[in-house]
């Protein structure tokens, strides 16, 4: 009788653990952005303020494309991925990364391949 109780207890604990894990997974499968910033706010974002930009394509858990801007001071902002100002900002950041230029670099502190 004691063995049946022990097996039942471990089975119950195992089922509870599986339920907790699946609940955690399902909470993470949703859109990251609840609301995008207004276009007029997006137009005021300068490249030197941005640390990085993340673009998430639409998928099975979120039916819309999302763009999240991470700022130098630690804040984040969800923006419209089709806004012209955001597309231009992404290109500026892409060029900066390709050139390996720090967002806080000045002409005096930047180095070139000629040195």
Backbone as XML, in Angstrom:
<?xml version="1.0"?>
<chain id="A" units="angstrom">
  <residue number="1" name="UNK">
    <atom name="N" x="0.819" y="-1.188" z="0.000"/>
    <atom name="CA" x="0.000" y="0.000" z="0.000"/>
    <atom name="C" x="0.871" y="1.263" z="0.000"/>
  </residue>
  <residue number="2" name="UNK">
    <atom name="N" x="1.958" y="1.238" z="0.756"/>
    <atom name="CA" x="2.872" y="2.362" z="0.838"/>
    <atom name="C" x="3.555" y="2.597" z="-0.511"/>
  </residue>
  <residue number="3" name="UNK">
    <atom name="N" x="3.849" y="1.536" z="-1.247"/>
    <atom name="CA" x="4.494" y="1.647" z="-2.551"/>
    <atom name="C" x="3.556" y="2.313" z="-3.563"/>
  </residue>
  <residue number="4" name="UNK">
    <atom name="N" x="2.286" y="1.975" z="-3.513"/>
    <atom name="CA" x="1.297" y="2.581" z="-4.424"/>
    <atom name="C" x="1.190" y="4.079" z="-4.146"/>
  </residue>
  <residue number="5" name="UNK">
    <atom name="N" x="1.171" y="4.444" z="-2.866"/>
    <atom name="CA" x="1.110" y="5.860" z="-2.500"/>
    <atom name="C" x="2.348" y="6.605" z="-3.008"/>
  </residue>
  <residue number="6" name="UNK">
    <atom name="N" x="3.529" y="6.025" z="-2.855"/>
    <atom name="CA" x="4.781" y="6.650" z="-3.283"/>
    <atom name="C" x="4.808" y="6.839" z="-4.799"/>
  </residue>
  <residue number="7" name="UNK">
    <atom name="N" x="4.411" y="5.803" z="-5.547"/>
    <atom name="CA" x="4.389" y="5.892" z="-7.007"/>
    <atom name="C" x="3.372" y="6.937" z="-7.452"/>
  </residue>
  <residue number="8" name="UNK">
    <atom name="N" x="2.206" y="6.951" z="-6.814"/>
    <atom name="CA" x="1.167" y="7.930" z="-7.147"/>
    <atom name="C" x="1.646" y="9.352" z="-6.882"/>
  </residue>
  <residue number="9" name="UNK">
    <atom name="N" x="2.353" y="9.530" z="-5.773"/>
    <atom name="CA" x="2.863" y="10.856" z="-5.419"/>
    <atom name="C" x="3.875" y="11.354" z="-6.457"/>
  </residue>
  <residue number="10" name="UNK">
    <atom name="N" x="4.826" y="10.494" z="-6.837"/>
    <atom name="CA" x="5.823" y="10.898" z="-7.828"/>
    <atom name="C" x="5.194" y="11.144" z="-9.196"/>
  </residue>
  <residue number="11" name="UNK">
    <atom name="N" x="4.181" y="10.361" z="-9.536"/>
    <atom name="CA" x="3.471" y="10.569" z="-10.798"/>
    <atom name="C" x="2.752" y="11.918" z="-10.789"/>
  </residue>
  <residue number="12" name="UNK">
    <atom name="N" x="2.135" y="12.248" z="-9.678"/>
    <atom name="CA" x="1.451" y="13.539" z="-9.543"/>
    <atom name="C" x="2.437" y="14.700" z="-9.641"/>
  </residue>
  <residue number="13" name="UNK">
    <atom name="N" x="3.596" y="14.574" z="-8.997"/>
    <atom name="CA" x="4.621" y="15.617" z="-9.055"/>
    <atom name="C" x="5.144" y="15.773" z="-10.480"/>
  </residue>
  <residue number="14" name="UNK">
    <atom name="N" x="5.363" y="14.659" z="-11.178"/>
    <atom name="CA" x="5.851" y="14.706" z="-12.555"/>
    <atom name="C" x="4.831" y="15.387" z="-13.469"/>
  </residue>
  <residue number="15" name="UNK">
    <atom name="N" x="3.554" y="15.064" z="-13.315"/>
    <atom name="CA" x="2.508" y="15.698" z="-14.125"/>
    <atom name="C" x="2.422" y="17.194" z="-13.833"/>
  </residue>
  <residue number="16" name="UNK">
    <atom name="N" x="2.565" y="17.574" z="-12.583"/>
    <atom name="CA" x="2.533" y="18.993" z="-12.225"/>
    <atom name="C" x="3.698" y="19.734" z="-12.857"/>
  </residue>
  <residue number="17" name="UNK">
    <atom name="N" x="4.870" y="19.114" z="-12.860"/>
    <atom name="CA" x="6.049" y="19.740" z="-13.467"/>
    <atom name="C" x="5.866" y="19.901" z="-14.969"/>
  </residue>
  <residue number="18" name="UNK">
    <atom name="N" x="5.285" y="18.918" z="-15.634"/>
    <atom name="CA" x="5.029" y="19.032" z="-17.072"/>
    <atom name="C" x="4.045" y="20.148" z="-17.367"/>
  </residue>
  <residue number="19" name="UNK">
    <atom name="N" x="3.013" y="20.275" z="-16.559"/>
    <atom name="CA" x="2.028" y="21.335" z="-16.751"/>
    <atom name="C" x="2.638" y="22.708" z="-16.581"/>
  </residue>
  <residue number="20" name="UNK">
    <atom name="N" x="3.537" y="22.866" z="-15.622"/>
    <atom name="CA" x="4.199" y="24.140" z="-15.392"/>
    <atom name="C" x="5.089" y="24.501" z="-16.567"/>
  </residue>
  <residue number="21" name="UNK">
    <atom name="N" x="5.813" y="23.529" z="-17.106"/>
    <atom name="CA" x="6.720" y="23.797" z="-18.219"/>
    <atom name="C" x="5.945" y="24.213" z="-19.459"/>
  </residue>
  <residue number="22" name="UNK">
    <atom name="N" x="4.857" y="23.534" z="-19.766"/>
    <atom name="CA" x="4.093" y="23.881" z="-20.965"/>
    <atom name="C" x="3.435" y="25.246" z="-20.820"/>
  </residue>
  <residue number="23" name="UNK">
    <atom name="N" x="3.042" y="25.628" z="-19.611"/>
    <atom name="CA" x="2.459" y="26.947" z="-19.409"/>
    <atom name="C" x="3.503" y="28.034" z="-19.645"/>
  </residue>
  <residue number="24" name="UNK">
    <atom name="N" x="4.734" y="27.794" z="-19.225"/>
    <atom name="CA" x="5.809" y="28.757" z="-19.429"/>
    <atom name="C" x="6.105" y="28.926" z="-20.909"/>
  </residue>
  <residue number="25" name="UNK">
    <atom name="N" x="6.151" y="27.827" z="-21.625"/>
    <atom name="CA" x="6.435" y="27.885" z="-23.051"/>
    <atom name="C" x="5.339" y="28.648" z="-23.780"/>
  </residue>
  <residue number="26" name="UNK">
    <atom name="N" x="4.091" y="28.384" z="-23.456"/>
    <atom name="CA" x="3.008" y="29.041" z="-24.179"/>
    <atom name="C" x="2.956" y="30.542" z="-23.887"/>
  </residue>
  <residue number="27" name="UNK">
    <atom name="N" x="3.384" y="30.975" z="-22.692"/>
    <atom name="CA" x="3.399" y="32.409" z="-22.402"/>
    <atom name="C" x="4.443" y="33.135" z="-23.227"/>
  </residue>
  <residue number="28" name="UNK">
    <atom name="N" x="5.527" y="32.466" z="-23.600"/>
    <atom name="CA" x="6.582" y="33.108" z="-24.370"/>
    <atom name="C" x="6.264" y="33.178" z="-25.854"/>
  </residue>
  <residue number="29" name="UNK">
    <atom name="N" x="5.263" y="32.461" z="-26.303"/>
    <atom name="CA" x="4.906" y="32.445" z="-27.713"/>
    <atom name="C" x="3.787" y="33.444" z="-27.969"/>
  </residue>
  <residue number="30" name="UNK">
    <atom name="N" x="4.148" y="34.699" z="-28.036"/>
    <atom name="CA" x="3.193" y="35.760" z="-28.339"/>
    <atom name="C" x="3.968" y="36.949" z="-28.881"/>
  </residue>
  <residue number="31" name="UNK">
    <atom name="N" x="3.243" y="37.934" z="-29.317"/>
    <atom name="CA" x="3.893" y="39.140" z="-29.830"/>
    <atom name="C" x="4.678" y="39.817" z="-28.703"/>
  </residue>
  <residue number="32" name="UNK">
    <atom name="N" x="5.808" y="40.398" z="-29.071"/>
    <atom name="CA" x="6.637" y="41.096" z="-28.094"/>
    <atom name="C" x="6.153" y="42.526" z="-27.866"/>
  </residue>
  <residue number="33" name="UNK">
    <atom name="N" x="5.533" y="43.108" z="-28.887"/>
    <atom name="CA" x="5.060" y="44.482" z="-28.800"/>
    <atom name="C" x="3.540" y="44.514" z="-28.659"/>
  </residue>
  <residue number="34" name="UNK">
    <atom name="N" x="3.078" y="45.202" z="-27.657"/>
    <atom name="CA" x="1.638" y="45.370" z="-27.477"/>
    <atom name="C" x="1.151" y="46.532" z="-28.335"/>
  </residue>
  <residue number="35" name="UNK">
    <atom name="N" x="1.936" y="47.591" z="-28.372"/>
    <atom name="CA" x="1.561" y="48.791" z="-29.124"/>
    <atom name="C" x="2.822" y="49.449" z="-29.670"/>
  </residue>
  <residue number="36" name="UNK">
    <atom name="N" x="2.738" y="49.955" z="-30.889"/>
    <atom name="CA" x="3.867" y="50.656" z="-31.498"/>
    <atom name="C" x="3.830" y="52.132" z="-31.126"/>
  </residue>
  <residue number="37" name="UNK">
    <atom name="N" x="5.002" y="52.748" z="-31.104"/>
    <atom name="CA" x="5.101" y="54.182" z="-30.851"/>
    <atom name="C" x="4.496" y="54.944" z="-32.030"/>
  </residue>
  <residue number="38" name="UNK">
    <atom name="N" x="3.967" y="56.129" z="-31.784"/>
    <atom name="CA" x="3.422" y="56.927" z="-32.892"/>
    <atom name="C" x="4.517" y="57.343" z="-33.876"/>
  </residue>
  <residue number="39" name="UNK">
    <atom name="N" x="4.126" y="57.522" z="-35.137"/>
    <atom name="CA" x="5.096" y="57.849" z="-36.190"/>
    <atom name="C" x="5.863" y="59.131" z="-35.906"/>
  </residue>
  <residue number="40" name="UNK">
    <atom name="N" x="5.219" y="60.130" z="-35.297"/>
    <atom name="CA" x="5.923" y="61.384" z="-35.042"/>
    <atom name="C" x="7.037" y="61.202" z="-34.007"/>
  </residue>
  <residue number="41" name="UNK">
    <atom name="N" x="6.891" y="60.254" z="-33.097"/>
    <atom name="CA" x="7.961" y="59.968" z="-32.141"/>
    <atom name="C" x="9.100" y="59.213" z="-32.821"/>
  </residue>
  <residue number="42" name="UNK">
    <atom name="N" x="8.757" y="58.332" z="-33.748"/>
    <atom name="CA" x="9.777" y="57.566" z="-34.476"/>
    <atom name="C" x="10.659" y="58.481" z="-35.318"/>
  </residue>
  <residue number="43" name="UNK">
    <atom name="N" x="10.089" y="59.527" z="-35.861"/>
    <atom name="CA" x="10.842" y="60.429" z="-36.725"/>
    <atom name="C" x="11.903" y="61.213" z="-35.955"/>
  </residue>
  <residue number="44" name="UNK">
    <atom name="N" x="11.785" y="61.305" z="-34.630"/>
    <atom name="CA" x="12.743" y="62.078" z="-33.835"/>
    <atom name="C" x="13.906" y="61.235" z="-33.312"/>
  </residue>
  <residue number="45" name="UNK">
    <atom name="N" x="13.918" y="59.938" z="-33.601"/>
    <atom name="CA" x="14.982" y="59.062" z="-33.106"/>
    <atom name="C" x="16.244" y="59.268" z="-33.940"/>
  </residue>
  <residue number="46" name="UNK">
    <atom name="N" x="17.343" y="59.555" z="-33.278"/>
    <atom name="CA" x="18.631" y="59.764" z="-33.941"/>
    <atom name="C" x="19.477" y="58.500" z="-33.837"/>
  </residue>
  <residue number="47" name="UNK">
    <atom name="N" x="20.289" y="58.247" z="-34.841"/>
    <atom name="CA" x="21.131" y="57.058" z="-34.885"/>
    <atom name="C" x="22.073" y="56.933" z="-33.713"/>
  </residue>
  <residue number="48" name="UNK">
    <atom name="N" x="22.579" y="58.048" z="-33.201"/>
    <atom name="CA" x="23.533" y="57.993" z="-32.095"/>
    <atom name="C" x="22.873" y="57.602" z="-30.777"/>
  </residue>
  <residue number="49" name="UNK">
    <atom name="N" x="21.534" y="57.664" z="-30.722"/>
    <atom name="CA" x="20.797" y="57.272" z="-29.520"/>
    <atom name="C" x="20.574" y="55.762" z="-29.452"/>
  </residue>
  <residue number="50" name="UNK">
    <atom name="N" x="20.726" y="55.073" z="-30.583"/>
    <atom name="CA" x="20.341" y="53.673" z="-30.709"/>
    <atom name="C" x="21.528" y="52.747" z="-30.456"/>
  </residue>
  <residue number="51" name="UNK">
    <atom name="N" x="21.304" y="51.760" z="-29.615"/>
    <atom name="CA" x="22.312" y="50.722" z="-29.362"/>
    <atom name="C" x="22.176" y="49.617" z="-30.411"/>
  </residue>
  <residue number="52" name="UNK">
    <atom name="N" x="20.932" y="49.130" z="-30.596"/>
    <atom name="CA" x="20.683" y="48.117" z="-31.621"/>
    <atom name="C" x="19.198" y="48.093" z="-31.976"/>
  </residue>
  <residue number="53" name="UNK">
    <atom name="N" x="18.913" y="47.489" z="-33.116"/>
    <atom name="CA" x="17.541" y="47.334" z="-33.584"/>
    <atom name="C" x="17.304" y="45.854" z="-33.830"/>
  </residue>
  <residue number="54" name="UNK">
    <atom name="N" x="16.203" y="45.350" z="-33.297"/>
    <atom name="CA" x="15.833" y="43.958" z="-33.523"/>
    <atom name="C" x="14.587" y="43.913" z="-34.402"/>
  </residue>
  <residue number="55" name="UNK">
    <atom name="N" x="14.600" y="43.047" z="-35.398"/>
    <atom name="CA" x="13.450" y="42.862" z="-36.288"/>
    <atom name="C" x="13.003" y="41.413" z="-36.165"/>
  </residue>
  <residue number="56" name="UNK">
    <atom name="N" x="11.727" y="41.220" z="-35.864"/>
    <atom name="CA" x="11.142" y="39.897" z="-35.719"/>
    <atom name="C" x="10.094" y="39.705" z="-36.815"/>
  </residue>
  <residue number="57" name="UNK">
    <atom name="N" x="10.265" y="38.692" z="-37.665"/>
    <atom name="CA" x="9.279" y="38.456" z="-38.715"/>
    <atom name="C" x="7.981" y="37.884" z="-38.139"/>
  </residue>
  <residue number="58" name="UNK">
    <atom name="N" x="6.904" y="38.012" z="-38.896"/>
    <atom name="CA" x="5.640" y="37.403" z="-38.500"/>
    <atom name="C" x="5.818" y="35.893" z="-38.486"/>
  </residue>
  <residue number="59" name="UNK">
    <atom name="N" x="5.117" y="35.235" z="-37.604"/>
    <atom name="CA" x="5.252" y="33.786" z="-37.499"/>
    <atom name="C" x="3.998" y="33.163" z="-36.927"/>
  </residue>
  <residue number="60" name="UNK">
    <atom name="N" x="4.092" y="31.911" z="-36.510"/>
    <atom name="CA" x="2.900" y="31.219" z="-36.024"/>
    <atom name="C" x="2.366" y="31.752" z="-34.696"/>
  </residue>
  <residue number="61" name="UNK">
    <atom name="N" x="3.192" y="32.423" z="-33.908"/>
    <atom name="CA" x="2.750" y="32.905" z="-32.611"/>
    <atom name="C" x="2.445" y="34.401" z="-32.585"/>
  </residue>
  <residue number="62" name="UNK">
    <atom name="N" x="2.860" y="35.099" z="-33.627"/>
    <atom name="CA" x="2.558" y="36.528" z="-33.750"/>
    <atom name="C" x="2.394" y="36.810" z="-35.236"/>
  </residue>
  <residue number="63" name="UNK">
    <atom name="N" x="1.233" y="37.297" z="-35.621"/>
    <atom name="CA" x="0.922" y="37.456" z="-37.041"/>
    <atom name="C" x="1.415" y="38.771" z="-37.637"/>
  </residue>
  <residue number="64" name="UNK">
    <atom name="N" x="2.195" y="39.527" z="-36.891"/>
    <atom name="CA" x="2.695" y="40.799" z="-37.424"/>
    <atom name="C" x="4.213" y="40.881" z="-37.268"/>
  </residue>
  <residue number="65" name="UNK">
    <atom name="N" x="4.830" y="41.601" z="-38.181"/>
    <atom name="CA" x="6.268" y="41.858" z="-38.087"/>
    <atom name="C" x="6.486" y="42.907" z="-37.005"/>
  </residue>
  <residue number="66" name="UNK">
    <atom name="N" x="7.560" y="42.745" z="-36.225"/>
    <atom name="CA" x="7.826" y="43.669" z="-35.134"/>
    <atom name="C" x="9.261" y="44.190" z="-35.208"/>
  </residue>
  <residue number="67" name="UNK">
    <atom name="N" x="9.434" y="45.458" z="-34.827"/>
    <atom name="CA" x="10.756" y="46.069" z="-34.729"/>
    <atom name="C" x="10.866" y="46.691" z="-33.346"/>
  </residue>
  <residue number="68" name="UNK">
    <atom name="N" x="11.949" y="46.336" z="-32.642"/>
    <atom name="CA" x="12.197" y="46.871" z="-31.310"/>
    <atom name="C" x="13.533" y="47.599" z="-31.334"/>
  </residue>
  <residue number="69" name="UNK">
    <atom name="N" x="13.518" y="48.858" z="-30.915"/>
    <atom name="CA" x="14.731" y="49.670" z="-30.832"/>
    <atom name="C" x="15.218" y="49.657" z="-29.393"/>
  </residue>
  <residue number="70" name="UNK">
    <atom name="N" x="16.502" y="49.344" z="-29.209"/>
    <atom name="CA" x="17.148" y="49.380" z="-27.897"/>
    <atom name="C" x="18.049" y="50.610" z="-27.867"/>
  </residue>
  <residue number="71" name="UNK">
    <atom name="N" x="17.818" y="51.482" z="-26.902"/>
    <atom name="CA" x="18.560" y="52.732" z="-26.807"/>
    <atom name="C" x="19.804" y="52.581" z="-25.934"/>
  </residue>
  <residue number="72" name="UNK">
    <atom name="N" x="20.733" y="53.518" z="-26.096"/>
    <atom name="CA" x="21.983" y="53.525" z="-25.338"/>
    <atom name="C" x="21.725" y="53.568" z="-23.831"/>
  </residue>
  <residue number="73" name="UNK">
    <atom name="N" x="20.686" y="54.247" z="-23.416"/>
    <atom name="CA" x="20.404" y="54.417" z="-21.986"/>
    <atom name="C" x="19.574" y="53.284" z="-21.400"/>
  </residue>
  <residue number="74" name="UNK">
    <atom name="N" x="19.346" y="52.208" z="-22.174"/>
    <atom name="CA" x="18.680" y="51.032" z="-21.640"/>
    <atom name="C" x="17.193" y="50.892" z="-21.938"/>
  </residue>
  <residue number="75" name="UNK">
    <atom name="N" x="16.561" y="51.917" z="-22.458"/>
    <atom name="CA" x="15.135" y="51.829" z="-22.757"/>
    <atom name="C" x="14.910" y="51.120" z="-24.082"/>
  </residue>
  <residue number="76" name="UNK">
    <atom name="N" x="13.687" y="50.625" z="-24.278"/>
    <atom name="CA" x="13.313" y="49.997" z="-25.537"/>
    <atom name="C" x="12.032" y="50.634" z="-26.048"/>
  </residue>
  <residue number="77" name="UNK">
    <atom name="N" x="11.815" y="50.520" z="-27.357"/>
    <atom name="CA" x="10.637" y="51.111" z="-27.976"/>
    <atom name="C" x="10.215" y="50.246" z="-29.154"/>
  </residue>
  <residue number="78" name="UNK">
    <atom name="N" x="8.945" y="49.882" z="-29.194"/>
    <atom name="CA" x="8.391" y="49.167" z="-30.335"/>
    <atom name="C" x="7.943" y="50.192" z="-31.369"/>
  </residue>
  <residue number="79" name="UNK">
    <atom name="N" x="8.299" y="49.936" z="-32.624"/>
    <atom name="CA" x="7.982" y="50.891" z="-33.687"/>
    <atom name="C" x="7.369" y="50.165" z="-34.877"/>
  </residue>
  <residue number="80" name="UNK">
    <atom name="N" x="6.743" y="50.937" z="-35.750"/>
    <atom name="CA" x="6.138" y="50.401" z="-36.965"/>
    <atom name="C" x="7.243" y="50.005" z="-37.941"/>
  </residue>
  <residue number="81" name="UNK">
    <atom name="N" x="7.310" y="48.727" z="-38.337"/>
    <atom name="CA" x="8.390" y="48.298" z="-39.224"/>
    <atom name="C" x="8.301" y="48.865" z="-40.633"/>
  </residue>
  <residue number="82" name="UNK">
    <atom name="N" x="7.153" y="49.425" z="-41.011"/>
    <atom name="CA" x="6.997" y="49.972" z="-42.361"/>
    <atom name="C" x="7.208" y="51.485" z="-42.425"/>
  </residue>
  <residue number="83" name="UNK">
    <atom name="N" x="7.437" y="52.130" z="-41.279"/>
    <atom name="CA" x="7.634" y="53.583" z="-41.260"/>
    <atom name="C" x="8.934" y="53.942" z="-41.986"/>
  </residue>
  <residue number="84" name="UNK">
    <atom name="N" x="8.878" y="54.956" z="-42.845"/>
    <atom name="CA" x="10.057" y="55.361" z="-43.621"/>
    <atom name="C" x="11.210" y="55.775" z="-42.720"/>
  </residue>
  <residue number="85" name="UNK">
    <atom name="N" x="10.900" y="56.454" z="-41.619"/>
    <atom name="CA" x="11.963" y="56.894" z="-40.714"/>
    <atom name="C" x="12.658" y="55.701" z="-40.058"/>
  </residue>
  <residue number="86" name="UNK">
    <atom name="N" x="11.932" y="54.624" z="-39.793"/>
    <atom name="CA" x="12.527" y="53.437" z="-39.176"/>
    <atom name="C" x="13.385" y="52.683" z="-40.186"/>
  </residue>
  <residue number="87" name="UNK">
    <atom name="N" x="12.921" y="52.586" z="-41.410"/>
    <atom name="CA" x="13.700" y="51.932" z="-42.459"/>
    <atom name="C" x="15.018" y="52.674" z="-42.671"/>
  </residue>
  <residue number="88" name="UNK">
    <atom name="N" x="14.953" y="54.006" z="-42.681"/>
    <atom name="CA" x="16.161" y="54.821" z="-42.844"/>
    <atom name="C" x="17.084" y="54.656" z="-41.628"/>
  </residue>
  <residue number="89" name="UNK">
    <atom name="N" x="16.512" y="54.628" z="-40.435"/>
    <atom name="CA" x="17.298" y="54.445" z="-39.214"/>
    <atom name="C" x="17.988" y="53.079" z="-39.205"/>
  </residue>
  <residue number="90" name="UNK">
    <atom name="N" x="17.285" y="52.047" z="-39.647"/>
    <atom name="CA" x="17.900" y="50.716" z="-39.730"/>
    <atom name="C" x="19.091" y="50.712" z="-40.682"/>
  </residue>
  <residue number="91" name="UNK">
    <atom name="N" x="18.973" y="51.433" z="-41.776"/>
    <atom name="CA" x="20.084" y="51.512" z="-42.734"/>
    <atom name="C" x="21.279" y="52.237" z="-42.120"/>
  </residue>
  <residue number="92" name="UNK">
    <atom name="N" x="21.029" y="53.290" z="-41.374"/>
    <atom name="CA" x="22.106" y="54.021" z="-40.699"/>
    <atom name="C" x="22.818" y="53.108" z="-39.705"/>
  </residue>
  <residue number="93" name="UNK">
    <atom name="N" x="22.049" y="52.360" z="-38.922"/>
    <atom name="CA" x="22.625" y="51.453" z="-37.938"/>
    <atom name="C" x="23.391" y="50.335" z="-38.640"/>
  </residue>
  <residue number="94" name="UNK">
    <atom name="N" x="22.842" y="49.812" z="-39.725"/>
    <atom name="CA" x="23.507" y="48.750" z="-40.478"/>
    <atom name="C" x="24.848" y="49.228" z="-41.021"/>
  </residue>
  <residue number="95" name="UNK">
    <atom name="N" x="24.889" y="50.455" z="-41.553"/>
    <atom name="CA" x="26.144" y="51.014" z="-42.059"/>
    <atom name="C" x="27.145" y="51.243" z="-40.931"/>
  </residue>
  <residue number="96" name="UNK">
    <atom name="N" x="26.648" y="51.694" z="-39.783"/>
    <atom name="CA" x="27.515" y="51.923" z="-38.628"/>
    <atom name="C" x="28.133" y="50.607" z="-38.160"/>
  </residue>
  <residue number="97" name="UNK">
    <atom name="N" x="27.333" y="49.552" z="-38.119"/>
    <atom name="CA" x="27.842" y="48.246" z="-37.699"/>
    <atom name="C" x="28.836" y="47.718" z="-38.725"/>
  </residue>
  <residue number="98" name="UNK">
    <atom name="N" x="28.525" y="47.889" z="-40.002"/>
    <atom name="CA" x="29.427" y="47.419" z="-41.058"/>
    <atom name="C" x="30.771" y="48.141" z="-40.995"/>
  </residue>
  <residue number="99" name="UNK">
    <atom name="N" x="30.742" y="49.417" z="-40.654"/>
    <atom name="CA" x="31.977" y="50.191" z="-40.547"/>
    <atom name="C" x="32.621" y="50.043" z="-39.173"/>
  </residue>
  <residue number="100" name="UNK">
    <atom name="N" x="31.925" y="49.339" z="-38.258"/>
    <atom name="CA" x="32.414" y="49.111" z="-36.904"/>
    <atom name="C" x="32.676" y="50.429" z="-36.189"/>
  </residue>
  <residue number="101" name="UNK">
    <atom name="N" x="31.716" y="51.334" z="-36.276"/>
    <atom name="CA" x="31.828" y="52.651" z="-35.655"/>
    <atom name="C" x="30.966" y="52.675" z="-34.403"/>
  </residue>
  <residue number="102" name="UNK">
    <atom name="N" x="31.528" y="53.095" z="-33.303"/>
    <atom name="CA" x="30.779" y="53.246" z="-32.062"/>
    <atom name="C" x="29.813" y="54.409" z="-32.215"/>
  </residue>
  <residue number="103" name="UNK">
    <atom name="N" x="28.600" y="54.315" z="-31.640"/>
    <atom name="CA" x="27.654" y="55.420" z="-31.773"/>
    <atom name="C" x="28.125" y="56.700" z="-31.106"/>
  </residue>
  <residue number="104" name="UNK">
    <atom name="N" x="29.095" y="56.612" z="-30.197"/>
    <atom name="CA" x="29.594" y="57.805" z="-29.511"/>
    <atom name="C" x="30.932" y="58.271" z="-30.070"/>
  </residue>
  <residue number="105" name="UNK">
    <atom name="N" x="31.385" y="57.671" z="-31.172"/>
    <atom name="CA" x="32.674" y="58.055" z="-31.754"/>
    <atom name="C" x="32.602" y="59.443" z="-32.367"/>
  </residue>
  <residue number="106" name="UNK">
    <atom name="N" x="33.688" y="60.131" z="-32.276"/>
    <atom name="CA" x="33.818" y="61.419" z="-32.938"/>
    <atom name="C" x="34.932" y="61.286" z="-33.964"/>
  </residue>
  <residue number="107" name="UNK">
    <atom name="N" x="35.054" y="62.183" z="-34.913"/>
    <atom name="CA" x="36.127" y="62.068" z="-35.907"/>
    <atom name="C" x="37.513" y="61.978" z="-35.282"/>
  </residue>
  <residue number="108" name="UNK">
    <atom name="N" x="37.721" y="62.587" z="-34.118"/>
    <atom name="CA" x="39.029" y="62.544" z="-33.486"/>
    <atom name="C" x="39.334" y="61.162" z="-32.912"/>
  </residue>
  <residue number="109" name="UNK">
    <atom name="N" x="38.303" y="60.414" z="-32.500"/>
    <atom name="CA" x="38.533" y="59.122" z="-31.860"/>
    <atom name="C" x="38.390" y="57.951" z="-32.821"/>
  </residue>
  <residue number="110" name="UNK">
    <atom name="N" x="37.894" y="58.178" z="-34.014"/>
    <atom name="CA" x="37.740" y="57.092" z="-34.970"/>
    <atom name="C" x="39.067" y="56.748" z="-35.599"/>
  </residue>
  <residue number="111" name="UNK">
    <atom name="N" x="39.279" y="55.458" z="-35.805"/>
    <atom name="CA" x="40.519" y="55.022" z="-36.463"/>
    <atom name="C" x="40.191" y="54.513" z="-37.854"/>
  </residue>
  <residue number="112" name="UNK">
    <atom name="N" x="41.155" y="54.584" z="-38.723"/>
    <atom name="CA" x="40.967" y="54.114" z="-40.101"/>
    <atom name="C" x="41.983" y="53.039" z="-40.393"/>
  </residue>
  <residue number="113" name="UNK">
    <atom name="N" x="41.799" y="52.367" z="-41.528"/>
    <atom name="CA" x="42.721" y="51.296" z="-41.926"/>
    <atom name="C" x="44.066" y="51.858" z="-42.376"/>
  </residue>
  <residue number="114" name="UNK">
    <atom name="N" x="44.149" y="53.146" z="-42.662"/>
    <atom name="CA" x="45.386" y="53.757" z="-43.143"/>
    <atom name="C" x="46.414" y="53.933" z="-42.036"/>
  </residue>
  <residue number="115" name="UNK">
    <atom name="N" x="45.993" y="53.920" z="-40.772"/>
    <atom name="CA" x="46.931" y="54.159" z="-39.668"/>
    <atom name="C" x="47.871" y="53.029" z="-39.469"/>
  </residue>
</chain>
